[in-house]
PDB file of C-alpha atoms in Angstrom:
ATOM      1  CA  UNK A 238      32.432 -84.171  26.823  1.00 91.00           C
ATOM      2  CA  UNK A 239      35.663 -82.988  25.208  1.00 96.00           C
ATOM      3  CA  UNK A 240      36.356 -83.158  21.481  1.00 97.00           C
ATOM      4  CA  UNK A 241      39.827 -83.125  19.928  1.00 97.00           C
ATOM      5  CA  UNK A 242      40.977 -82.896  16.312  1.00 97.00           C
ATOM      6  CA  UNK A 243      43.401 -85.757  15.703  1.00 97.00           C
ATOM      7  CA  UNK A 244      43.308 -86.585  11.993  1.00 95.00           C
ATOM      8  CA  UNK A 245      42.494 -84.808   8.752  1.00 93.00           C
ATOM      9  CA  UNK A 246      38.945 -83.435   8.619  1.00 93.00           C
ATOM     10  CA  UNK A 247      38.227 -85.695   5.637  1.00 93.00           C
ATOM     11  CA  UNK A 248      38.821 -88.989   7.484  1.00 93.00           C
ATOM     12  CA  UNK A 249      37.289 -91.199  10.144  1.00 94.00           C
ATOM     13  CA  UNK A 250      38.822 -94.014  12.199  1.00 96.00           C
ATOM     14  CA  UNK A 251      37.999 -97.585  13.210  1.00 97.00           C
ATOM     15  CA  UNK A 252      41.314 -98.236  15.008  1.00 97.00           C
ATOM     16  CA  UNK A 253      42.123 -96.546  18.330  1.00 98.00           C
ATOM     17  CA  UNK A 254      44.517 -97.088  21.238  1.00 98.00           C
ATOM     18  CA  UNK A 255      45.306 -94.929  24.264  1.00 98.00           C
ATOM     19  CA  UNK A 256      48.009 -95.433  26.892  1.00 96.00           C
ATOM     20  CA  UNK A 257      50.497 -93.398  28.945  1.00 95.00           C
ATOM     21  CA  UNK A 258      52.475 -92.506  25.809  1.00 93.00           C
ATOM     22  CA  UNK A 259      49.565 -90.967  23.918  1.00 96.00           C
ATOM     23  CA  UNK A 260      46.593 -91.572  21.658  1.00 98.00           C
ATOM     24  CA  UNK A 261      47.071 -93.645  18.502  1.00 97.00           C
ATOM     25  CA  UNK A 262      44.472 -93.497  15.729  1.00 97.00           C
ATOM     26  CA  UNK A 263      44.488 -95.520  12.496  1.00 95.00           C
ATOM     27  CA  UNK A 264      42.319 -93.762   9.942  1.00 94.00           C
ATOM     28  CA  UNK A 265      40.418 -94.204   6.705  1.00 93.00           C
ATOM     29  CA  UNK A 266      43.096 -92.281   4.776  1.00 91.00           C
ATOM     30  CA  UNK A 267      45.741 -94.873   5.643  1.00 90.00           C
ATOM     31  CA  UNK A 268      47.564 -92.751   8.192  1.00 92.00           C
ATOM     32  CA  UNK A 269      48.489 -93.470  11.790  1.00 94.00           C
ATOM     33  CA  UNK A 270      48.145 -90.363  13.957  1.00 95.00           C
ATOM     34  CA  UNK A 271      49.910 -89.996  17.313  1.00 96.00           C
ATOM     35  CA  UNK A 272      48.407 -87.360  19.604  1.00 97.00           C
ATOM     36  CA  UNK A 273      49.841 -86.006  22.867  1.00 97.00           C
ATOM     37  CA  UNK A 274      46.942 -85.785  25.309  1.00 97.00           C
ATOM     38  CA  UNK A 275      48.912 -83.639  27.767  1.00 95.00           C
ATOM     39  CA  UNK A 276      50.056 -81.047  25.232  1.00 96.00           C
ATOM     40  CA  UNK A 277      46.791 -81.306  23.270  1.00 95.00           C
ATOM     41  CA  UNK A 278      48.542 -81.572  19.938  1.00 96.00           C
ATOM     42  CA  UNK A 279      49.368 -83.971  17.120  1.00 96.00           C
ATOM     43  CA  UNK A 280      53.012 -85.002  17.466  1.00 95.00           C
ATOM     44  CA  UNK A 281      53.551 -87.649  14.761  1.00 92.00           C
ATOM     45  CA  UNK A 282      51.948 -88.963  11.585  1.00 92.00           C
ATOM     46  CA  UNK A 283      52.880 -92.160   9.745  1.00 90.00           C
ATOM     47  CA  UNK A 284      51.776 -93.896   6.567  1.00 82.00           C
ATOM     48  CA  UNK A 285      50.912 -93.219   2.979  1.00 67.00           C
ATOM     49  CA  UNK A 286      47.637 -92.395   1.317  1.00 55.00           C
ATOM     50  CA  UNK A 287      47.846 -95.553  -0.813  1.00 57.00           C
ATOM     51  CA  UNK A 288      47.695 -97.595   2.400  1.00 59.00           C
ATOM     52  CA  UNK A 289      44.022 -96.761   2.703  1.00 67.00           C
ATOM     53  CA  UNK A 290      41.705 -97.714   5.528  1.00 89.00           C
ATOM     54  CA  UNK A 291      43.552 -98.851   8.620  1.00 94.00           C
ATOM     55  CA  UNK A 292      40.971-101.098  10.284  1.00 95.00           C
ATOM     56  CA  UNK A 293      42.901-102.358  13.308  1.00 97.00           C
ATOM     57  CA  UNK A 294      46.107-101.797  15.253  1.00 96.00           C
ATOM     58  CA  UNK A 295      48.027-103.386  18.087  1.00 96.00           C
ATOM     59  CA  UNK A 296      50.506-101.637  20.353  1.00 94.00           C
ATOM     60  CA  UNK A 297      52.983-103.272  22.731  1.00 90.00           C
ATOM     61  CA  UNK A 298      56.479-102.621  24.045  1.00 86.00           C
ATOM     62  CA  UNK A 299      57.672-104.065  20.726  1.00 86.00           C
ATOM     63  CA  UNK A 300      56.036-101.247  18.776  1.00 87.00           C
ATOM     64  CA  UNK A 301      52.889-100.695  16.733  1.00 92.00           C
ATOM     65  CA  UNK A 302      51.338-102.898  14.045  1.00 94.00           C
ATOM     66  CA  UNK A 303      48.606-101.410  11.855  1.00 94.00           C
ATOM     67  CA  UNK A 304      46.376-103.478   9.575  1.00 93.00           C
ATOM     68  CA  UNK A 305      45.263-102.166   6.182  1.00 87.00           C
ATOM     69  CA  UNK A 306      42.064-103.510   4.648  1.00 88.00           C
ATOM     70  CA  UNK A 307      41.197-103.214   0.987  1.00 80.00           C
ATOM     71  CA  UNK A 308      41.554-105.160  -2.253  1.00 78.00           C
ATOM     72  CA  UNK A 309      44.812-106.546  -0.808  1.00 76.00           C
ATOM     73  CA  UNK A 310      45.776-106.726   2.854  1.00 82.00           C
ATOM     74  CA  UNK A 311      48.881-104.937   4.068  1.00 84.00           C
ATOM     75  CA  UNK A 312      50.625-104.398   7.397  1.00 89.00           C
ATOM     76  CA  UNK A 313      52.673-101.449   8.623  1.00 89.00           C
ATOM     77  CA  UNK A 314      55.061-101.627  11.578  1.00 87.00           C
ATOM     78  CA  UNK A 315      56.140 -98.532  13.512  1.00 86.00           C
ATOM     79  CA  UNK A 316      59.057 -98.936  15.936  1.00 81.00           C
ATOM     80  CA  UNK A 317      60.929 -96.024  17.479  1.00 74.00           C
ATOM     81  CA  UNK A 318      59.585 -93.708  14.803  1.00 72.00           C
ATOM     82  CA  UNK A 319      60.701 -95.930  11.904  1.00 76.00           C
ATOM     83  CA  UNK A 320      58.097 -97.246   9.449  1.00 80.00           C
ATOM     84  CA  UNK A 321      58.384-100.674   7.850  1.00 80.00           C
ATOM     85  CA  UNK A 322      55.909-102.309   5.498  1.00 78.00           C
ATOM     86  CA  UNK A 323      55.817-106.005   6.400  1.00 79.00           C
ATOM     87  CA  UNK A 324      56.232-108.507   3.563  1.00 65.00           C
ATOM     88  CA  UNK A 325      52.772-110.040   3.324  1.00 66.00           C
ATOM     89  CA  UNK A 326      52.474-111.664  -0.104  1.00 63.00           C
ATOM     90  CA  UNK A 327      50.167-114.239   1.482  1.00 67.00           C
ATOM     91  CA  UNK A 328      47.596-111.463   1.927  1.00 74.00           C
ATOM     92  CA  UNK A 329      47.164-110.770  -1.802  1.00 76.00           C
ATOM     93  CA  UNK A 330      43.457-110.234  -2.614  1.00 80.00           C
ATOM     94  CA  UNK A 331      42.444-110.780   1.036  1.00 88.00           C
ATOM     95  CA  UNK A 332      40.277-108.234   2.863  1.00 91.00           C
ATOM     96  CA  UNK A 333      41.535-108.191   6.458  1.00 93.00           C
ATOM     97  CA  UNK A 334      39.109-107.908   9.370  1.00 96.00           C
ATOM     98  CA  UNK A 335      40.914-108.046  12.710  1.00 97.00           C
ATOM     99  CA  UNK A 336      44.103-109.003  14.551  1.00 97.00           C
ATOM    100  CA  UNK A 337      45.111-109.645  18.156  1.00 97.00           C
ATOM    101  CA  UNK A 338      48.451-110.492  19.757  1.00 97.00           C
ATOM    102  CA  UNK A 339      49.088-111.950  23.200  1.00 95.00           C
ATOM    103  CA  UNK A 340      51.496-110.500  25.759  1.00 94.00           C
ATOM    104  CA  UNK A 341      54.050-113.094  24.642  1.00 93.00           C
ATOM    105  CA  UNK A 342      53.921-112.101  20.972  1.00 94.00           C
ATOM    106  CA  UNK A 343      51.712-114.931  19.695  1.00 94.00           C
ATOM    107  CA  UNK A 344      48.832-113.647  17.601  1.00 94.00           C
ATOM    108  CA  UNK A 345      46.179-114.324  15.004  1.00 95.00           C
ATOM    109  CA  UNK A 346      44.818-112.230  12.156  1.00 95.00           C
ATOM    110  CA  UNK A 347      41.628-112.971  10.238  1.00 96.00           C
ATOM    111  CA  UNK A 348      40.409-111.927   6.800  1.00 94.00           C
ATOM    112  CA  UNK A 349      37.339-112.611   4.701  1.00 94.00           C
ATOM    113  CA  UNK A 350      36.893-116.231   3.584  1.00 95.00           C
ATOM    114  CA  UNK A 351      38.688-117.452   0.464  1.00 92.00           C
ATOM    115  CA  UNK A 352      37.796-120.701  -1.271  1.00 92.00           C
ATOM    116  CA  UNK A 353      35.277-121.660   1.398  1.00 95.00           C
ATOM    117  CA  UNK A 354      37.632-121.233   4.383  1.00 95.00           C
ATOM    118  CA  UNK A 355      38.296-118.422   6.849  1.00 95.00           C
ATOM    119  CA  UNK A 356      41.550-116.607   6.104  1.00 93.00           C
ATOM    120  CA  UNK A 357      43.611-117.077   9.284  1.00 93.00           C
ATOM    121  CA  UNK A 358      47.236-116.066   9.808  1.00 91.00           C
ATOM    122  CA  UNK A 359      49.569-116.436  12.766  1.00 91.00           C
ATOM    123  CA  UNK A 360      52.589-114.654  14.224  1.00 92.00           C
ATOM    124  CA  UNK A 361      55.089-115.663  16.892  1.00 92.00           C
ATOM    125  CA  UNK A 362      57.103-112.424  16.988  1.00 92.00           C
ATOM    126  CA  UNK A 363      54.637-109.645  17.886  1.00 92.00           C
ATOM    127  CA  UNK A 364      53.485-109.238  14.289  1.00 92.00           C
ATOM    128  CA  UNK A 365      56.886-108.779  12.620  1.00 89.00           C
ATOM    129  CA  UNK A 366      56.205-111.795  10.394  1.00 90.00           C
ATOM    130  CA  UNK A 367      53.096-113.819   9.531  1.00 90.00           C
ATOM    131  CA  UNK A 368      52.243-117.195   8.019  1.00 88.00           C
ATOM    132  CA  UNK A 369      49.022-118.890   6.969  1.00 88.00           C
ATOM    133  CA  UNK A 370      47.492-121.348   9.400  1.00 86.00           C
ATOM    134  CA  UNK A 371      48.053-124.826   8.036  1.00 81.00           C
ATOM    135  CA  UNK A 372      44.742-126.076   9.433  1.00 83.00           C
ATOM    136  CA  UNK A 373      41.795-124.274   7.815  1.00 87.00           C
ATOM    137  CA  UNK A 374      38.347-123.701   9.319  1.00 93.00           C
ATOM    138  CA  UNK A 375      35.434-124.016   6.865  1.00 95.00           C
ATOM    139  CA  UNK A 376      33.383-120.856   6.262  1.00 96.00           C
ATOM    140  CA  UNK A 377      29.764-121.502   5.222  1.00 95.00           C
ATOM    141  CA  UNK A 378      28.642-119.493   2.213  1.00 95.00           C
ATOM    142  CA  UNK A 379      27.804-115.893   3.103  1.00 96.00           C
ATOM    143  CA  UNK A 380      29.383-116.054   6.580  1.00 97.00           C
ATOM    144  CA  UNK A 381      32.322-113.774   7.397  1.00 96.00           C
ATOM    145  CA  UNK A 382      33.819-111.479  10.009  1.00 97.00           C
ATOM    146  CA  UNK A 383      33.254-107.726  10.107  1.00 97.00           C
ATOM    147  CA  UNK A 384      36.020-105.134  10.211  1.00 96.00           C
ATOM    148  CA  UNK A 385      34.082-102.437  12.042  1.00 96.00           C
ATOM    149  CA  UNK A 386      36.249-101.852  15.133  1.00 97.00           C
ATOM    150  CA  UNK A 387      38.953-104.494  15.400  1.00 96.00           C
ATOM    151  CA  UNK A 388      37.065-106.424  18.052  1.00 98.00           C
ATOM    152  CA  UNK A 389      35.686-109.600  16.489  1.00 98.00           C
ATOM    153  CA  UNK A 390      38.674-111.770  17.490  1.00 98.00           C
ATOM    154  CA  UNK A 391      40.445-112.129  20.824  1.00 97.00           C
ATOM    155  CA  UNK A 392      43.457-114.127  21.966  1.00 97.00           C
ATOM    156  CA  UNK A 393      42.559-115.898  25.219  1.00 95.00           C
ATOM    157  CA  UNK A 394      46.116-117.063  25.848  1.00 93.00           C
ATOM    158  CA  UNK A 395      49.038-118.411  23.811  1.00 92.00           C
ATOM    159  CA  UNK A 396      47.107-121.518  22.748  1.00 91.00           C
ATOM    160  CA  UNK A 397      43.524-120.391  22.099  1.00 93.00           C
ATOM    161  CA  UNK A 398      41.419-117.617  20.621  1.00 95.00           C
ATOM    162  CA  UNK A 399      37.773-116.814  19.899  1.00 97.00           C
ATOM    163  CA  UNK A 400      36.101-114.971  17.020  1.00 97.00           C
ATOM    164  CA  UNK A 401      32.591-114.048  15.908  1.00 98.00           C
ATOM    165  CA  UNK A 402      31.007-113.771  12.482  1.00 98.00           C
ATOM    166  CA  UNK A 403      27.975-112.340  10.693  1.00 98.00           C
ATOM    167  CA  UNK A 404      26.219-112.377   7.345  1.00 97.00           C
ATOM    168  CA  UNK A 405      24.256-115.514   6.463  1.00 97.00           C
ATOM    169  CA  UNK A 406      24.548-116.462  10.142  1.00 96.00           C
ATOM    170  CA  UNK A 407      26.394-115.280  13.250  1.00 98.00           C
ATOM    171  CA  UNK A 408      28.634-117.816  14.946  1.00 98.00           C
ATOM    172  CA  UNK A 409      30.920-117.815  18.007  1.00 98.00           C
ATOM    173  CA  UNK A 410      34.071-119.874  17.402  1.00 97.00           C
ATOM    174  CA  UNK A 411      36.544-121.058  20.040  1.00 96.00           C
ATOM    175  CA  UNK A 412      39.822-122.328  18.623  1.00 94.00           C
ATOM    176  CA  UNK A 413      42.527-124.319  20.424  1.00 91.00           C
ATOM    177  CA  UNK A 414      45.934-125.009  18.909  1.00 85.00           C
ATOM    178  CA  UNK A 415      49.294-126.499  19.828  1.00 77.00           C
ATOM    179  CA  UNK A 416      51.539-123.739  21.154  1.00 62.00           C
ATOM    180  CA  UNK A 417      54.008-122.543  18.559  1.00 56.00           C
ATOM    181  CA  UNK A 418      52.633-124.731  15.766  1.00 55.00           C
ATOM    182  CA  UNK A 419      49.096-123.875  14.581  1.00 57.00           C
ATOM    183  CA  UNK A 420      49.164-127.299  12.918  1.00 56.00           C
ATOM    184  CA  UNK A 421      47.228-129.332  15.450  1.00 64.00           C
ATOM    185  CA  UNK A 422      44.033-127.372  15.879  1.00 78.00           C
ATOM    186  CA  UNK A 423      40.521-127.996  17.175  1.00 86.00           C
ATOM    187  CA  UNK A 424      37.520-125.721  17.357  1.00 91.00           C
ATOM    188  CA  UNK A 425      33.925-125.500  18.504  1.00 93.00           C
ATOM    189  CA  UNK A 426      31.187-123.243  17.162  1.00 95.00           C
ATOM    190  CA  UNK A 427      27.771-122.053  18.326  1.00 96.00           C
ATOM    191  CA  UNK A 428      25.286-120.006  16.352  1.00 97.00           C
ATOM    192  CA  UNK A 429      24.126-116.724  17.883  1.00 98.00           C
ATOM    193  CA  UNK A 430      20.580-115.400  17.389  1.00 97.00           C
ATOM    194  CA  UNK A 431      21.446-112.186  15.553  1.00 98.00           C
ATOM    195  CA  UNK A 432      19.433-111.217  12.489  1.00 95.00           C
ATOM    196  CA  UNK A 433      20.711-113.037   9.404  1.00 95.00           C
ATOM    197  CA  UNK A 434      21.494-111.541   6.014  1.00 95.00           C
ATOM    198  CA  UNK A 435      23.623-108.947   4.278  1.00 92.00           C
ATOM    199  CA  UNK A 436      24.925-106.254   6.649  1.00 96.00           C
ATOM    200  CA  UNK A 437      23.703-108.125   9.732  1.00 97.00           C
ATOM    201  CA  UNK A 438      25.239-110.044  12.601  1.00 98.00           C
ATOM    202  CA  UNK A 439      27.909-109.773  15.283  1.00 98.00           C
ATOM    203  CA  UNK A 440      30.222-106.774  14.902  1.00 98.00           C
ATOM    204  CA  UNK A 441      32.085-106.660  18.218  1.00 98.00           C
ATOM    205  CA  UNK A 442      32.649-108.675  21.372  1.00 98.00           C
ATOM    206  CA  UNK A 443      34.202-108.157  24.781  1.00 98.00           C
ATOM    207  CA  UNK A 444      35.253-110.637  27.451  1.00 98.00           C
ATOM    208  CA  UNK A 445      34.097-109.973  31.026  1.00 97.00           C
ATOM    209  CA  UNK A 446      35.351-113.211  32.593  1.00 97.00           C
ATOM    210  CA  UNK A 447      36.608-116.620  31.460  1.00 94.00           C
ATOM    211  CA  UNK A 448      33.146-117.737  30.375  1.00 96.00           C
ATOM    212  CA  UNK A 449      31.220-114.436  30.177  1.00 98.00           C
ATOM    213  CA  UNK A 450      31.140-112.500  26.879  1.00 98.00           C
ATOM    214  CA  UNK A 451      28.983-109.693  25.508  1.00 98.00           C
ATOM    215  CA  UNK A 452      28.514-109.389  21.739  1.00 98.00           C
ATOM    216  CA  UNK A 453      26.899-106.456  19.931  1.00 98.00           C
ATOM    217  CA  UNK A 454      25.904-105.831  16.331  1.00 98.00           C
ATOM    218  CA  UNK A 455      22.708-105.499  14.345  1.00 97.00           C
ATOM    219  CA  UNK A 456      22.425-104.306  10.770  1.00 97.00           C
ATOM    220  CA  UNK A 457      24.591-101.415   9.606  1.00 96.00           C
ATOM    221  CA  UNK A 458      22.176-100.650   6.778  1.00 95.00           C
ATOM    222  CA  UNK A 459      19.515 -99.894   9.403  1.00 95.00           C
ATOM    223  CA  UNK A 460      21.526 -98.149  12.158  1.00 94.00           C
ATOM    224  CA  UNK A 461      18.519 -96.939  14.139  1.00 94.00           C
ATOM    225  CA  UNK A 462      17.110-100.421  14.706  1.00 95.00           C
ATOM    226  CA  UNK A 463      18.350-101.850  17.996  1.00 95.00           C
ATOM    227  CA  UNK A 464      16.332-105.051  17.800  1.00 95.00           C
ATOM    228  CA  UNK A 465      18.589-108.103  18.169  1.00 96.00           C
ATOM    229  CA  UNK A 466      21.683-105.944  18.750  1.00 98.00           C
ATOM    230  CA  UNK A 467      23.123-107.534  21.919  1.00 98.00           C
ATOM    231  CA  UNK A 468      23.567-111.057  23.285  1.00 98.00           C
ATOM    232  CA  UNK A 469      25.310-112.406  26.373  1.00 98.00           C
ATOM    233  CA  UNK A 470      26.857-115.785  27.195  1.00 98.00           C
ATOM    234  CA  UNK A 471      27.878-117.069  30.612  1.00 97.00           C
ATOM    235  CA  UNK A 472      29.134-120.466  29.468  1.00 97.00           C
ATOM    236  CA  UNK A 473      31.811-119.597  26.903  1.00 95.00           C
ATOM    237  CA  UNK A 474      29.444-119.388  23.963  1.00 96.00           C
ATOM    238  CA  UNK A 475      27.439-122.577  24.464  1.00 95.00           C
ATOM    239  CA  UNK A 476      24.202-120.608  24.990  1.00 97.00           C
ATOM    240  CA  UNK A 477      23.233-116.987  24.342  1.00 98.00           C
ATOM    241  CA  UNK A 478      20.649-114.750  25.980  1.00 98.00           C
ATOM    242  CA  UNK A 479      19.307-111.482  24.514  1.00 98.00           C
ATOM    243  CA  UNK A 480      19.572-108.251  26.460  1.00 98.00           C
ATOM    244  CA  UNK A 481      16.314-107.423  28.239  1.00 98.00           C
ATOM    245  CA  UNK A 482      16.689-103.839  27.074  1.00 98.00           C
ATOM    246  CA  UNK A 483      18.653-103.554  23.855  1.00 98.00           C
ATOM    247  CA  UNK A 484      21.009-100.730  22.832  1.00 98.00           C
ATOM    248  CA  UNK A 485      19.415 -97.888  20.862  1.00 96.00           C
ATOM    249  CA  UNK A 486      20.581 -99.157  17.476  1.00 97.00           C
ATOM    250  CA  UNK A 487      23.161-101.051  15.471  1.00 98.00           C
ATOM    251  CA  UNK A 488      26.423-101.137  17.435  1.00 98.00           C
ATOM    252  CA  UNK A 489      29.914-101.571  15.959  1.00 98.00           C
ATOM    253  CA  UNK A 490      31.981-101.687  19.168  1.00 98.00           C
ATOM    254  CA  UNK A 491      31.687-102.779  22.797  1.00 98.00           C
ATOM    255  CA  UNK A 492      34.229-102.295  25.629  1.00 98.00           C
ATOM    256  CA  UNK A 493      34.265-103.153  29.335  1.00 98.00           C
ATOM    257  CA  UNK A 494      35.374-100.931  32.204  1.00 97.00           C
ATOM    258  CA  UNK A 495      36.378-103.642  34.688  1.00 96.00           C
ATOM    259  CA  UNK A 496      37.167-101.195  37.492  1.00 95.00           C
ATOM    260  CA  UNK A 497      33.603 -99.878  37.535  1.00 95.00           C
ATOM    261  CA  UNK A 498      31.891-102.934  36.016  1.00 97.00           C
ATOM    262  CA  UNK A 499      30.330-100.893  33.206  1.00 98.00           C
ATOM    263  CA  UNK A 500      29.941-101.819  29.533  1.00 98.00           C
ATOM    264  CA  UNK A 501      29.876 -99.248  26.719  1.00 98.00           C
ATOM    265  CA  UNK A 502      28.821 -99.804  23.111  1.00 98.00           C
ATOM    266  CA  UNK A 503      28.731 -97.399  20.186  1.00 98.00           C
ATOM    267  CA  UNK A 504      27.230 -96.914  16.762  1.00 97.00           C
ATOM    268  CA  UNK A 505      26.141 -94.325  14.248  1.00 94.00           C
ATOM    269  CA  UNK A 506      23.368 -92.929  16.433  1.00 95.00           C
ATOM    270  CA  UNK A 507      25.077 -92.853  19.818  1.00 97.00           C
ATOM    271  CA  UNK A 508      26.781 -94.550  22.740  1.00 98.00           C
ATOM    272  CA  UNK A 509      25.004 -96.724  25.327  1.00 98.00           C
ATOM    273  CA  UNK A 510      26.109 -98.166  28.662  1.00 98.00           C
ATOM    274  CA  UNK A 511      25.135-101.094  30.876  1.00 98.00           C
ATOM    275  CA  UNK A 512      25.791-101.569  34.585  1.00 97.00           C
ATOM    276  CA  UNK A 513      24.408-105.119  34.819  1.00 98.00           C
ATOM    277  CA  UNK A 514      26.525-107.118  32.412  1.00 98.00           C
ATOM    278  CA  UNK A 515      24.681-106.200  29.228  1.00 98.00           C
ATOM    279  CA  UNK A 516      21.142-107.025  30.350  1.00 98.00           C
ATOM    280  CA  UNK A 517      19.895-103.444  30.258  1.00 98.00           C
ATOM    281  CA  UNK A 518      21.300-100.571  28.196  1.00 98.00           C
ATOM    282  CA  UNK A 519      20.862 -96.835  28.674  1.00 97.00           C
ATOM    283  CA  UNK A 520      21.806 -93.991  26.351  1.00 97.00           C
ATOM    284  CA  UNK A 521      24.959 -92.059  27.243  1.00 96.00           C
ATOM    285  CA  UNK A 522      24.924 -89.744  24.233  1.00 96.00           C
ATOM    286  CA  UNK A 523      23.484 -89.491  20.745  1.00 95.00           C
ATOM    287  CA  UNK A 524      26.937 -88.611  19.421  1.00 93.00           C
ATOM    288  CA  UNK A 525      28.153 -91.199  16.885  1.00 94.00           C
ATOM    289  CA  UNK A 526      31.311 -93.245  17.505  1.00 97.00           C
ATOM    290  CA  UNK A 527      32.915 -95.857  15.256  1.00 97.00           C
ATOM    291  CA  UNK A 528      35.144 -97.451  17.895  1.00 98.00           C
ATOM    292  CA  UNK A 529      35.813 -97.034  21.621  1.00 98.00           C
ATOM    293  CA  UNK A 530      38.627 -97.477  24.093  1.00 98.00           C
ATOM    294  CA  UNK A 531      39.136 -96.805  27.811  1.00 98.00           C
ATOM    295  CA  UNK A 532      42.064 -95.266  29.657  1.00 97.00           C
ATOM    296  CA  UNK A 533      42.353 -93.997  33.226  1.00 95.00           C
ATOM    297  CA  UNK A 534      38.770 -93.009  33.910  1.00 95.00           C
ATOM    298  CA  UNK A 535      37.940 -91.768  30.438  1.00 97.00           C
ATOM    299  CA  UNK A 536      36.059 -93.182  27.459  1.00 98.00           C
ATOM    300  CA  UNK A 537      37.431 -92.341  23.997  1.00 98.00           C
ATOM    301  CA  UNK A 538      35.408 -92.646  20.795  1.00 98.00           C
ATOM    302  CA  UNK A 539      36.315 -91.880  17.183  1.00 98.00           C
ATOM    303  CA  UNK A 540      33.947 -89.766  15.144  1.00 96.00           C
ATOM    304  CA  UNK A 541      33.654 -88.172  11.720  1.00 94.00           C
ATOM    305  CA  UNK A 542      36.072 -85.556  10.362  1.00 96.00           C
ATOM    306  CA  UNK A 543      39.132 -86.934  12.138  1.00 96.00           C
ATOM    307  CA  UNK A 544      37.806 -86.171  15.615  1.00 97.00           C
ATOM    308  CA  UNK A 545      37.884 -88.084  18.893  1.00 98.00           C
ATOM    309  CA  UNK A 546      35.346 -87.532  21.647  1.00 97.00           C
ATOM    310  CA  UNK A 547      36.430 -87.921  25.278  1.00 98.00           C
ATOM    311  CA  UNK A 548      33.998 -88.655  28.103  1.00 96.00           C
ATOM    312  CA  UNK A 549      34.967 -88.534  31.784  1.00 95.00           C
ATOM    313  CA  UNK A 550      33.468 -91.600  33.471  1.00 91.00           C
ATOM    314  CA  UNK A 551      31.234 -90.891  36.443  1.00 83.00           C
ATOM    315  CA  UNK A 552      29.601 -93.973  37.910  1.00 72.00           C
ATOM    316  CA  UNK A 553      26.478 -93.457  40.024  1.00 67.00           C
TER     317      UNK A 553
END
């Protein structure tokens, strides 16, 4: 394992992206750090301290969008080194959880429920502008999405997305909409068998195939308890099966290495892996990681004190 210092030693990060241009980390102090993995050094830093807690980010050829979560949601765009704070008056008093944008620039962002409905916003221009969805999805009392690793919502294509929730109950939602409108919308929902209650539920999901998803979670107030921390569906959320051997504790993120057919999930007490689609989990390390990402044979995980841990993948 290799460990690199990316951010300030007083921060941690829930937002992480790695590609051929470098490592991008959105941190708890509101700053976006850009690290050169070849030169082993921090090369750029964006943001202001008042833009606290970047919980998610999305990078494309159009640039970088970072999502701030707090008393009021805020978005920061970084393009060619220039920073722009996106006009988001619709996000006043909304705690943002997650965003995702398709390859064609169509995306959805979700925040905590307001007035009994999930807070859902859409973009058609890679996140440069956002509007509220005109059709609202009811949110039962005490049910909401978590903002642990930016992985509770996923665009399936330009006309559908899925998201998972926790709290009073954990539910898998599949939403279909008319391309370019978000007016005509339909959805289906299925409850998942995670533990119910404050701090509990689904915290992260990953898609393995069109109908196969793995969802991890648990209870963040009891991070060492892995009971009811992973469920798998093979029919696009209609039914859910528990892992035969659960991860070692509460898990806030799950990713899939398609090339090697290996799943990884992380939490406060370590990182686990599965080579059989999430049925059985083994411990990779007891090192904590808030969020994970994969790039060219390596697993990256954010840790405390502004650090990122790097694991070289060796499949046996």
